[in-house]
Short mmCIF file of C-alpha atoms in Angstrom, two decimals:
data_model
loop_
_atom_site.label_atom_id
_atom_site.label_comp_id
_atom_site.label_asym_id
_atom_site.label_seq_id
_atom_site.Cartn_x
_atom_site.Cartn_y
_atom_site.Cartn_z
CA MET A 1 -41.41 95.53 -39.95
CA THR A 2 -43.34 92.29 -38.74
CA THR A 3 -40.42 90.29 -37.40
CA VAL A 4 -40.22 87.75 -34.59
CA PHE A 5 -36.68 87.03 -33.54
CA VAL A 6 -36.21 83.75 -31.44
CA THR A 7 -32.84 83.26 -29.46
CA VAL A 8 -31.74 80.45 -27.17
CA GLY A 9 -28.34 81.90 -26.29
CA THR A 10 -25.14 80.04 -26.11
CA THR A 11 -26.42 76.53 -25.40
CA ARG A 12 -29.56 74.91 -27.00
CA PHE A 13 -33.33 74.92 -26.59
CA ASP A 14 -34.75 72.41 -29.04
CA GLU A 15 -38.07 72.23 -27.55
CA LEU A 16 -38.49 75.95 -27.97
CA ILE A 17 -37.45 75.97 -31.60
CA GLU A 18 -39.98 73.01 -32.23
CA THR A 19 -42.77 74.58 -30.57
CA VAL A 20 -42.40 78.17 -32.11
CA THR A 21 -42.10 76.61 -35.54
CA SER A 22 -45.23 74.17 -34.98
CA GLN A 23 -48.47 74.66 -36.90
CA GLU A 24 -50.45 76.13 -34.18
CA ALA A 25 -47.85 78.52 -32.99
CA VAL A 26 -46.95 79.87 -36.71
CA GLN A 27 -50.95 80.25 -37.06
CA ALA A 28 -50.91 82.39 -33.85
CA LEU A 29 -48.08 84.50 -35.10
CA LEU A 30 -49.61 84.97 -38.30
CA ALA A 31 -53.14 86.01 -36.80
CA ARG A 32 -51.17 88.81 -34.86
CA GLY A 33 -49.63 90.13 -38.43
CA TYR A 34 -46.17 88.66 -37.91
CA LYS A 35 -44.64 87.58 -41.23
CA HIS A 36 -40.97 87.12 -40.76
CA LEU A 37 -39.38 84.48 -38.32
CA VAL A 38 -35.63 84.68 -37.65
CA LEU A 39 -34.34 81.96 -35.33
CA GLN A 40 -30.96 81.81 -33.42
CA VAL A 41 -30.81 78.03 -32.60
CA GLY A 42 -27.29 77.77 -30.81
CA ARG A 43 -25.90 74.30 -30.53
CA GLY A 44 -29.43 72.63 -30.97
CA SER A 45 -30.13 69.79 -33.36
CA VAL A 46 -33.08 71.66 -35.11
CA LEU A 47 -32.30 74.00 -37.68
CA PRO A 48 -35.70 74.95 -39.62
CA GLY A 49 -35.36 75.62 -43.28
CA GLN A 50 -36.68 78.39 -45.23
CA ASP A 51 -40.14 76.70 -46.14
CA SER A 52 -40.62 74.90 -42.96
CA CYS A 53 -43.74 77.24 -41.96
CA PRO A 54 -46.05 78.00 -44.61
CA GLY A 55 -47.04 81.71 -44.68
CA MET A 56 -44.01 82.65 -42.69
CA THR A 57 -40.49 83.36 -44.06
CA VAL A 58 -38.07 81.84 -41.99
CA HIS A 59 -34.34 82.42 -41.41
CA SER A 60 -32.30 80.27 -39.16
CA PHE A 61 -28.72 80.66 -37.94
CA ARG A 62 -26.49 79.03 -34.90
CA PHE A 63 -24.40 81.93 -33.74
CA LYS A 64 -23.29 85.51 -34.69
CA ASP A 65 -20.63 88.08 -33.29
CA SER A 66 -23.51 90.02 -32.04
CA ILE A 67 -27.34 89.57 -32.17
CA ALA A 68 -27.91 93.41 -31.62
CA GLU A 69 -29.18 93.93 -35.16
CA ASP A 70 -31.27 90.95 -34.93
CA ILE A 71 -32.72 92.27 -31.76
CA GLN A 72 -33.26 95.77 -33.19
CA GLY A 73 -34.82 94.76 -36.36
CA ALA A 74 -37.55 92.59 -34.53
CA ASP A 75 -41.01 93.57 -33.43
CA LEU A 76 -41.22 90.77 -30.93
CA VAL A 77 -38.21 88.85 -29.22
CA ILE A 78 -38.81 85.29 -27.87
CA GLY A 79 -36.03 84.21 -25.61
CA HIS A 80 -34.77 81.87 -23.20
CA ALA A 81 -34.27 82.77 -19.48
CA GLY A 82 -30.74 83.90 -19.88
CA ALA A 83 -29.72 87.16 -18.32
CA GLY A 84 -27.72 88.49 -21.20
CA SER A 85 -30.49 87.79 -23.71
CA CYS A 86 -33.19 89.35 -21.31
CA LEU A 87 -31.18 92.48 -20.67
CA GLU A 88 -30.09 93.02 -24.30
CA ALA A 89 -33.61 92.76 -25.44
CA LEU A 90 -34.83 94.95 -22.97
CA GLY A 91 -32.06 97.40 -23.32
CA ALA A 92 -33.01 97.76 -26.73
CA GLY A 93 -36.61 98.48 -25.72
CA GLN A 94 -38.11 95.58 -27.47
CA PRO A 95 -41.08 93.56 -26.12
CA LEU A 96 -39.71 90.30 -24.75
CA LEU A 97 -41.53 86.93 -24.22
CA VAL A 98 -39.35 84.63 -21.99
CA VAL A 99 -39.58 81.00 -22.31
CA VAL A 100 -38.54 78.91 -19.44
CA ASN A 101 -37.14 75.75 -19.87
CA ASP A 102 -38.73 73.53 -17.46
CA ARG A 103 -36.86 70.37 -18.20
CA LEU A 104 -33.66 72.05 -16.68
CA MET A 105 -33.13 71.98 -12.92
CA ASP A 106 -34.18 75.11 -11.31
CA ASN A 107 -31.20 77.50 -11.22
CA HIS A 108 -30.34 80.95 -10.21
CA GLN A 109 -30.81 82.23 -13.70
CA LEU A 110 -34.57 82.27 -13.16
CA GLU A 111 -34.39 84.76 -10.27
CA LEU A 112 -33.69 87.67 -12.85
CA ALA A 113 -36.46 86.76 -15.37
CA ARG A 114 -39.16 86.15 -12.51
CA ARG A 115 -38.42 89.50 -11.16
CA LEU A 116 -38.57 91.34 -14.50
CA HIS A 117 -41.84 89.46 -15.10
CA ALA A 118 -43.15 90.61 -11.60
CA ASP A 119 -42.22 94.05 -12.50
CA SER A 120 -43.99 93.90 -15.89
CA HIS A 121 -40.96 94.26 -18.09
CA LEU A 122 -41.39 91.00 -19.91
CA LEU A 123 -43.80 88.23 -20.47
CA TYR A 124 -43.15 84.67 -19.28
CA CYS A 125 -44.32 81.14 -20.38
CA THR A 126 -43.18 77.51 -20.81
CA CYS A 127 -43.08 75.62 -24.18
CA SER A 128 -46.42 74.02 -23.33
CA THR A 129 -47.99 77.32 -22.78
CA LEU A 130 -46.34 79.28 -25.82
CA THR A 131 -49.04 78.91 -28.10
CA GLN A 132 -51.72 80.05 -25.91
CA THR A 133 -49.57 82.70 -24.64
CA LEU A 134 -49.11 83.85 -28.33
CA LYS A 135 -52.72 84.14 -28.90
CA THR A 136 -53.47 86.00 -25.52
CA MET A 137 -50.56 88.09 -24.77
CA ASP A 138 -51.00 91.89 -24.31
CA LEU A 139 -47.52 93.65 -25.16
CA SER A 140 -48.72 97.05 -24.47
CA ALA A 141 -48.81 96.05 -20.95
CA LEU A 142 -45.20 95.94 -20.44
CA LYS A 143 -43.29 98.68 -18.86
CA PRO A 144 -40.06 99.93 -20.24
CA PHE A 145 -36.84 98.87 -18.41
CA SER A 146 -34.84 101.76 -17.13
CA GLN A 147 -31.26 101.80 -17.61
CA GLY A 148 -28.71 100.83 -15.03
CA ARG A 149 -26.66 103.74 -13.82
CA PRO A 150 -23.03 102.64 -13.07
CA GLU A 151 -22.19 106.14 -12.44
CA ASN A 152 -24.01 105.68 -9.06
CA PHE A 153 -21.31 103.12 -8.02
CA ALA A 154 -18.43 105.43 -9.28
CA THR A 155 -19.70 108.32 -7.19
CA PHE A 156 -20.23 106.27 -3.97
CA LEU A 157 -16.51 104.89 -4.46
CA ASP A 158 -15.23 108.38 -5.27
CA ARG A 159 -16.94 109.79 -2.05
CA ALA A 160 -15.98 107.03 0.14
CA GLU A 161 -12.36 106.99 -0.83
CA SER A 162 -11.79 110.63 -1.20
CA VAL A 163 -11.18 110.19 -4.93
CA PHE A 164 -11.77 113.69 -6.85
CA PRO A 165 -12.04 113.23 -10.43
CA GLY A 166 -10.31 116.43 -11.14
CA ASP A 167 -7.29 115.92 -8.81
CA LEU A 168 -5.16 113.79 -11.03
CA ASP A 169 -2.70 116.58 -11.87
CA GLY A 170 -2.52 117.49 -8.24
CA ARG A 171 -4.99 120.54 -8.59
CA GLN A 172 -6.73 121.67 -5.52
CA VAL A 173 -10.56 120.69 -5.86
CA ALA A 174 -13.19 122.44 -3.67
CA SER A 175 -16.48 121.00 -3.01
CA GLN A 176 -19.48 122.61 -1.73
CA CYS A 177 -21.80 120.85 0.94
CA GLY A 178 -25.25 121.50 -0.40
CA THR A 179 -26.88 121.72 3.11
CA CYS A 180 -25.22 124.71 4.32
CA SER A 181 -22.78 125.90 1.44
CA GLY A 182 -19.71 125.26 3.51
CA HIS A 183 -16.49 124.40 1.70
CA TRP A 184 -14.05 121.75 2.28
CA ARG A 185 -10.97 120.83 0.16
CA VAL A 186 -8.82 117.68 -0.91
CA GLY A 187 -6.89 116.38 2.01
CA GLN A 188 -9.50 117.28 4.76
CA LEU A 189 -11.88 114.94 6.51
CA ASN A 190 -15.15 114.62 4.61
CA ARG A 191 -17.14 117.01 6.63
CA CYS A 192 -18.51 120.48 6.21
CA LEU A 193 -16.12 123.16 7.74
CA SER A 194 -18.95 125.23 8.84
CA THR A 195 -21.25 122.66 10.66
CA GLY A 196 -18.78 119.95 11.13
CA LEU A 197 -21.29 117.33 9.91
CA VAL A 198 -20.70 114.44 7.81
CA PRO A 199 -23.32 114.11 5.07
CA PRO A 200 -24.16 110.66 4.34
CA LEU A 201 -22.08 109.12 1.34
CA TRP A 202 -24.81 108.70 -1.00
CA SER A 203 -26.35 112.12 -0.75
CA ALA A 204 -27.46 114.40 -3.41
CA SER A 205 -26.05 117.44 -1.30
CA TRP A 206 -22.55 116.64 -2.49
CA GLN A 207 -21.47 118.83 -5.14
CA THR A 208 -18.22 119.38 -6.89
CA LEU A 209 -17.27 122.98 -8.10
CA MET B 1 4.61 64.42 24.81
CA ALA B 2 5.27 67.54 26.59
CA VAL B 3 7.35 68.99 23.50
CA PHE B 4 4.26 67.91 21.23
CA LEU B 5 1.69 69.82 23.65
CA GLY B 6 4.26 72.66 23.67
CA VAL B 7 4.14 72.75 20.03
CA LEU B 8 0.41 72.56 19.81
CA SER B 9 -0.22 75.29 21.96
CA GLY B 10 2.14 77.33 20.35
CA LEU B 11 0.31 76.77 16.99
CA CYS B 12 -2.96 77.47 18.88
CA LEU B 13 -1.62 80.79 19.85
CA VAL B 14 -0.34 81.90 16.42
CA VAL B 15 -3.83 81.00 14.91
CA ALA B 16 -5.62 82.91 17.59
CA LEU B 17 -3.52 85.88 17.01
CA LEU B 18 -4.06 85.58 13.27
CA VAL B 19 -7.84 85.58 13.91
CA VAL B 20 -7.93 88.58 16.19
CA ARG B 21 -5.56 90.43 13.51
CA LEU B 22 -8.15 89.46 10.75
CA PHE B 23 -10.90 90.94 12.78
CA VAL B 24 -8.98 94.04 13.51
CA VAL B 25 -7.94 94.50 9.80
CA LEU B 26 -11.86 93.74 8.78
CA ARG B 27 -13.39 96.02 11.21
CA SER B 28 -10.90 99.04 10.97
CA GLY B 29 -12.53 99.76 7.59
CA PRO B 30 -10.76 102.27 5.19
CA GLN B 31 -9.11 104.74 7.57
CA SER B 32 -6.64 106.32 5.34
CA ARG B 33 -8.44 106.96 2.15
CA PRO B 34 -6.30 106.05 -0.64
CA GLY B 35 -7.89 108.77 -2.77
CA GLU B 36 -6.08 111.35 -0.68
CA LYS B 37 -2.56 110.42 -2.35
CA GLY B 38 -4.33 111.37 -5.75
CA SER B 39 -4.61 107.97 -7.45
CA VAL B 40 -6.20 104.56 -6.59
CA SER B 41 -4.63 101.48 -8.12
CA VAL B 42 -7.21 98.80 -8.96
CA LEU B 43 -7.13 95.25 -9.43
CA ALA B 44 -10.04 94.08 -11.34
CA VAL B 45 -11.13 90.49 -11.51
CA VAL B 46 -12.52 89.65 -14.62
CA GLY B 47 -14.63 86.30 -14.87
CA SER B 48 -15.94 85.22 -18.18
CA GLY B 49 -19.05 86.08 -19.97
CA GLY B 50 -21.68 87.91 -18.27
CA HIS B 51 -19.12 88.76 -15.44
CA THR B 52 -16.88 90.39 -17.96
CA THR B 53 -19.75 92.63 -19.34
CA GLU B 54 -20.56 93.69 -16.03
CA MET B 55 -17.04 94.46 -14.90
CA LEU B 56 -16.10 96.13 -17.96
CA ARG B 57 -19.09 98.32 -17.40
CA LEU B 58 -18.09 99.17 -13.78
CA MET B 59 -14.35 99.94 -15.07
CA GLU B 60 -15.82 102.11 -17.51
CA SER B 61 -17.59 104.23 -15.05
CA LEU B 62 -14.49 105.00 -12.92
CA SER B 63 -12.69 108.01 -13.57
CA SER B 64 -9.09 108.43 -14.48
CA SER B 65 -7.99 108.68 -10.78
CA TYR B 66 -8.38 105.16 -10.73
CA SER B 67 -4.73 104.16 -12.36
CA PRO B 68 -2.97 101.89 -12.81
CA ARG B 69 -5.58 99.14 -13.45
CA HIS B 70 -4.61 95.67 -13.45
CA TYR B 71 -6.88 93.14 -15.01
CA VAL B 72 -6.89 89.67 -13.92
CA ILE B 73 -8.43 87.00 -15.94
CA ALA B 74 -8.56 83.17 -15.82
CA ASP B 75 -6.13 81.27 -17.98
CA THR B 76 -8.98 79.45 -19.78
CA ASP B 77 -10.59 82.46 -20.57
CA HIS B 78 -10.26 83.42 -24.52
CA MET B 79 -12.60 86.27 -25.00
CA SER B 80 -12.29 88.74 -22.22
CA GLU B 81 -8.74 89.94 -23.07
CA ASP B 82 -9.96 91.75 -26.25
CA LYS B 83 -12.86 93.27 -24.67
CA ILE B 84 -10.47 94.64 -22.06
CA ARG B 85 -8.18 96.11 -24.51
CA THR B 86 -11.09 97.90 -26.54
CA LEU B 87 -12.32 99.28 -23.40
CA GLU B 88 -8.94 100.83 -22.48
CA ALA B 89 -8.48 101.89 -26.05
CA ALA B 90 -11.54 103.96 -25.73
CA LYS B 91 -10.60 105.50 -22.35
CA ASN B 92 -7.23 106.36 -23.68
CA THR B 93 -8.45 108.78 -26.23
CA LEU B 94 -9.42 111.13 -23.39
CA ASP B 95 -6.50 110.43 -20.97
CA LEU B 96 -3.00 110.14 -22.16
CA GLN B 97 -1.14 108.73 -19.15
CA GLN B 98 -3.52 105.66 -18.47
CA LYS B 99 -1.83 102.44 -17.33
CA PHE B 100 -3.27 99.07 -17.54
CA THR B 101 -1.71 95.52 -17.15
CA ILE B 102 -3.38 92.08 -17.93
CA HIS B 103 -2.52 89.01 -15.82
CA ARG B 104 -3.70 85.45 -15.99
CA ILE B 105 -4.30 83.01 -13.06
CA PRO B 106 -5.64 79.34 -13.16
CA ARG B 107 -9.18 79.40 -12.85
CA SER B 108 -10.36 78.60 -9.38
CA ARG B 109 -13.64 76.48 -10.31
CA GLU B 110 -15.19 75.56 -13.75
CA VAL B 111 -19.09 75.83 -13.91
CA ARG B 112 -20.63 72.78 -12.17
CA GLN B 113 -17.25 71.53 -11.01
CA ALA B 114 -17.42 69.00 -8.18
CA TRP B 115 -16.65 70.46 -4.71
CA SER B 116 -13.79 68.01 -3.82
CA SER B 117 -11.73 69.04 -6.88
CA SER B 118 -12.95 72.70 -6.32
CA VAL B 119 -10.94 72.82 -3.11
CA LEU B 120 -7.80 71.87 -4.77
CA THR B 121 -8.27 73.96 -7.92
CA THR B 122 -8.93 77.07 -5.60
CA ALA B 123 -5.81 76.43 -3.41
CA ASN B 124 -3.86 76.09 -6.74
CA ALA B 125 -5.40 79.43 -7.89
CA LEU B 126 -4.37 80.92 -4.42
CA LEU B 127 -0.77 79.94 -5.08
CA TYR B 128 -0.80 82.30 -8.14
CA SER B 129 -2.67 84.95 -6.39
CA VAL B 130 -0.71 85.69 -3.48
CA PRO B 131 2.53 86.18 -5.26
CA LEU B 132 0.48 88.41 -7.93
CA VAL B 133 -1.10 90.52 -5.25
CA PHE B 134 1.87 91.10 -3.11
CA ARG B 135 3.75 92.09 -6.39
CA LEU B 136 1.24 94.55 -7.53
CA ARG B 137 0.03 95.99 -4.03
CA PRO B 138 -3.20 97.43 -5.35
CA ASP B 139 -5.14 99.98 -3.29
CA MET B 140 -8.31 98.23 -4.11
CA VAL B 141 -9.62 94.79 -5.38
CA LEU B 142 -12.80 95.09 -7.46
CA CYS B 143 -14.81 91.89 -8.20
CA ASN B 144 -18.30 90.73 -9.28
CA GLY B 145 -18.66 87.01 -8.45
CA PRO B 146 -16.69 84.87 -10.53
CA GLY B 147 -14.80 81.99 -8.39
CA THR B 148 -11.48 83.42 -9.62
CA CYS B 149 -12.21 86.34 -7.17
CA VAL B 150 -12.02 84.53 -3.93
CA PRO B 151 -8.25 83.56 -3.91
CA LEU B 152 -7.50 87.07 -5.23
CA CYS B 153 -9.54 88.56 -2.38
CA VAL B 154 -8.02 86.50 0.11
CA ALA B 155 -4.55 87.43 -1.17
CA GLY B 156 -5.40 91.14 -0.71
CA LEU B 157 -6.75 90.41 3.10
CA LEU B 158 -3.38 88.57 3.54
CA LEU B 159 -1.46 91.74 2.69
CA GLY B 160 -3.58 93.52 5.19
CA LEU B 161 -3.19 90.64 7.70
CA LEU B 162 0.57 90.94 7.73
CA GLY B 163 0.44 94.63 8.31
CA LEU B 164 2.09 95.35 4.77
CA LYS B 165 -0.89 97.22 3.21
CA LYS B 166 -4.63 97.77 3.64
CA VAL B 167 -6.18 96.77 0.42
CA LEU B 168 -9.88 97.67 -0.11
CA ILE B 169 -12.20 94.74 -1.02
CA VAL B 170 -14.88 95.91 -3.15
CA TYR B 171 -17.62 93.37 -4.27
CA VAL B 172 -20.55 94.06 -6.82
CA GLU B 173 -22.93 91.23 -7.04
CA SER B 174 -24.35 90.51 -10.36
CA ILE B 175 -27.60 91.96 -11.42
CA CYS B 176 -28.55 88.25 -12.04
CA ARG B 177 -28.88 87.78 -8.17
CA VAL B 178 -32.17 89.10 -7.00
CA GLU B 179 -33.13 86.89 -4.33
CA THR B 180 -29.88 84.92 -3.45
CA LEU B 181 -26.24 85.75 -3.13
CA SER B 182 -23.65 83.77 -5.35
CA LEU B 183 -21.24 81.64 -3.52
CA SER B 184 -18.52 84.10 -3.98
CA GLY B 185 -20.90 86.72 -2.54
CA LYS B 186 -21.60 84.79 0.24
CA ILE B 187 -17.99 83.92 1.27
CA LEU B 188 -17.16 87.63 0.79
CA TYR B 189 -20.22 89.32 2.24
CA HIS B 190 -18.30 89.61 5.71
CA LEU B 191 -14.82 89.95 4.33
CA SER B 192 -15.38 92.90 1.95
CA ASP B 193 -15.39 96.60 2.71
CA TYR B 194 -17.96 97.57 0.40
CA PHE B 195 -20.49 94.91 -0.88
CA PHE B 196 -22.76 96.30 -3.69
CA VAL B 197 -26.34 94.56 -4.54
CA GLN B 198 -28.29 95.62 -7.41
CA TRP B 199 -31.81 94.76 -6.08
CA SER B 200 -33.51 96.15 -2.96
CA THR B 201 -34.68 92.55 -2.11
CA LEU B 202 -31.07 91.58 -1.21
CA LYS B 203 -30.26 94.93 0.57
CA ASP B 204 -33.25 93.68 2.89
CA LYS B 205 -31.72 90.27 3.34
CA TYR B 206 -28.18 91.26 3.62
CA PRO B 207 -28.12 94.56 5.69
CA ARG B 208 -24.42 95.07 5.37
CA SER B 209 -24.72 95.57 1.70
CA ILE B 210 -24.97 98.81 -0.37
CA TYR B 211 -27.83 99.31 -2.59
CA VAL B 212 -27.46 102.39 -5.03
CA GLY B 213 -29.94 100.87 -7.56
CA ARG B 214 -28.96 99.10 -10.78
CA ILE B 215 -25.63 99.45 -11.89
CA LYS B 216 -25.60 97.06 -14.82
CA ASN B 217 -26.54 98.81 -18.27
CA PRO B 218 -27.66 96.74 -20.98
CA PRO B 219 -24.61 95.99 -23.06
CA ARG B 220 -23.21 98.51 -25.58
CA LEU B 221 -20.24 96.53 -26.60
CA GLN B 222 -20.49 93.79 -29.12
CA THR B 223 -22.17 90.70 -27.48
CA PRO B 224 -20.63 87.62 -28.79
CA VAL B 225 -22.98 84.69 -29.05
CA LEU B 226 -20.18 82.14 -29.76
CA GLY B 227 -20.25 78.81 -28.21
#
C-alpha cells in the first residue's frame, strides 16, 4: 500500500490541508511512490475533492468514530501535534510526521511532540517546511516507540498499600523476598522475616508465590 | 472592640490548629495500609478526552482487590460514561462481584475559562464534591489532571483533616507533560500521597514524584474523533 493519511484531530488545521494538497507537496509525495491521500480535516473549511491532486487519489472526511483503520492502512501518517494523534500513530507502529501549527500560541501540547522528536520517534516540521521535509526525510531513521506499562503503576500501588491480588477471598498469600528467600505473609509489615530488611517498593526482588 | 479582638484571635487559633492538623495528616503518610483489610475502594476522577483514555488505562491495570470503584465525571461530559461501562463490562467477565458506580459533579473549569470565574465554578464543584466524598468514604482518590480532580482531592483531605478517615490521594500526571506540570499537578504535588510522572525530566524537577516509566499505552479502545 502506498497511502498517506493526514489527520488534524478534533479541531481544524486548514493550512496543513492546503499545503499537503499543493502542487509541490503532491509532487514530492508522488516522487516517493505514494499514490493515495486520505485526509481527515475536522472542522476545517477545506475539504479537497477526489480530483484535486492530479496523479494522486484523494479521499477526504471530517470525523469518524475511530481513525484506527486509517492509521493502520497508511504507510505514512502526517498529523498535528496533538498527543492523542501522536500516540495512536506511534502505537500502531507507523512512521509519523508531525506538522506544528505555528500560528497557535505555544502550548503544552508541543512538549510531547518535541520530546518524541528528540528521541527520534517522529519527524517534525511546520507548514512552510513541509514540502522540503517530504523531499528529504529519512523514515528509516525513526525508532519504534515502546509501549507504556500500566502494570508498573499497579504493582507499585499494590506493594505500597499491601494489596495482594490473590486475597480477595481472604486466602493467605505468601510472598518470597528475592534477596534472601525469607517469607512474609499478608497482614505483616512489608519486611523480610529473616533479615528484617524492607526492600524498596519498586524492586524486582518482590515475588508472589 | 475587645469582643471583636477576642473573636478574631479565636478564629486565628482555629485556623492555626487546622493548618497544623493538615501538616500532620499530609506527613503521616499511609500508615495503616488499606489493603490489609482485603479491598481498596477507589474514587476515580474522570476528566474528558485524553484524560479519560489515560484514566481508564490505569483503572484497567488495577486488580480486583480495588473495589468498589466509584467513577466521578463532569456533568458536561457526554462521552466518558460509555467508555467506563465498556471497561467495567470487560473486567466483569473475569470477576463476578465487581461493583462500580458513576457520579456526576459540576465541571470545575472549562478549557481556557477565565481565572475569576474559575474560582467560582471550582467552589461550586467543591459544594458537590464534599458531600459525595463524605458519603462514599473511599480508601483512595485516583486522578490524572483535569480540573475536576482538585475539589475531589480537597474533599478527601478534609475527611482526613476532620479525623474521619485517611484518604489516599494518588495523582498520575499525563504523558503529555514532559517538561512542566499541569496546573492540577502543581496544586496537588504537595498534597498527594503518591505523585506519578511519566517522564524522567519531571522526576528530576520534582523530586517528590515517582517515576516508574511510561504508564500510558497507546489506545486500544475506540478513539472517537468527534467534535
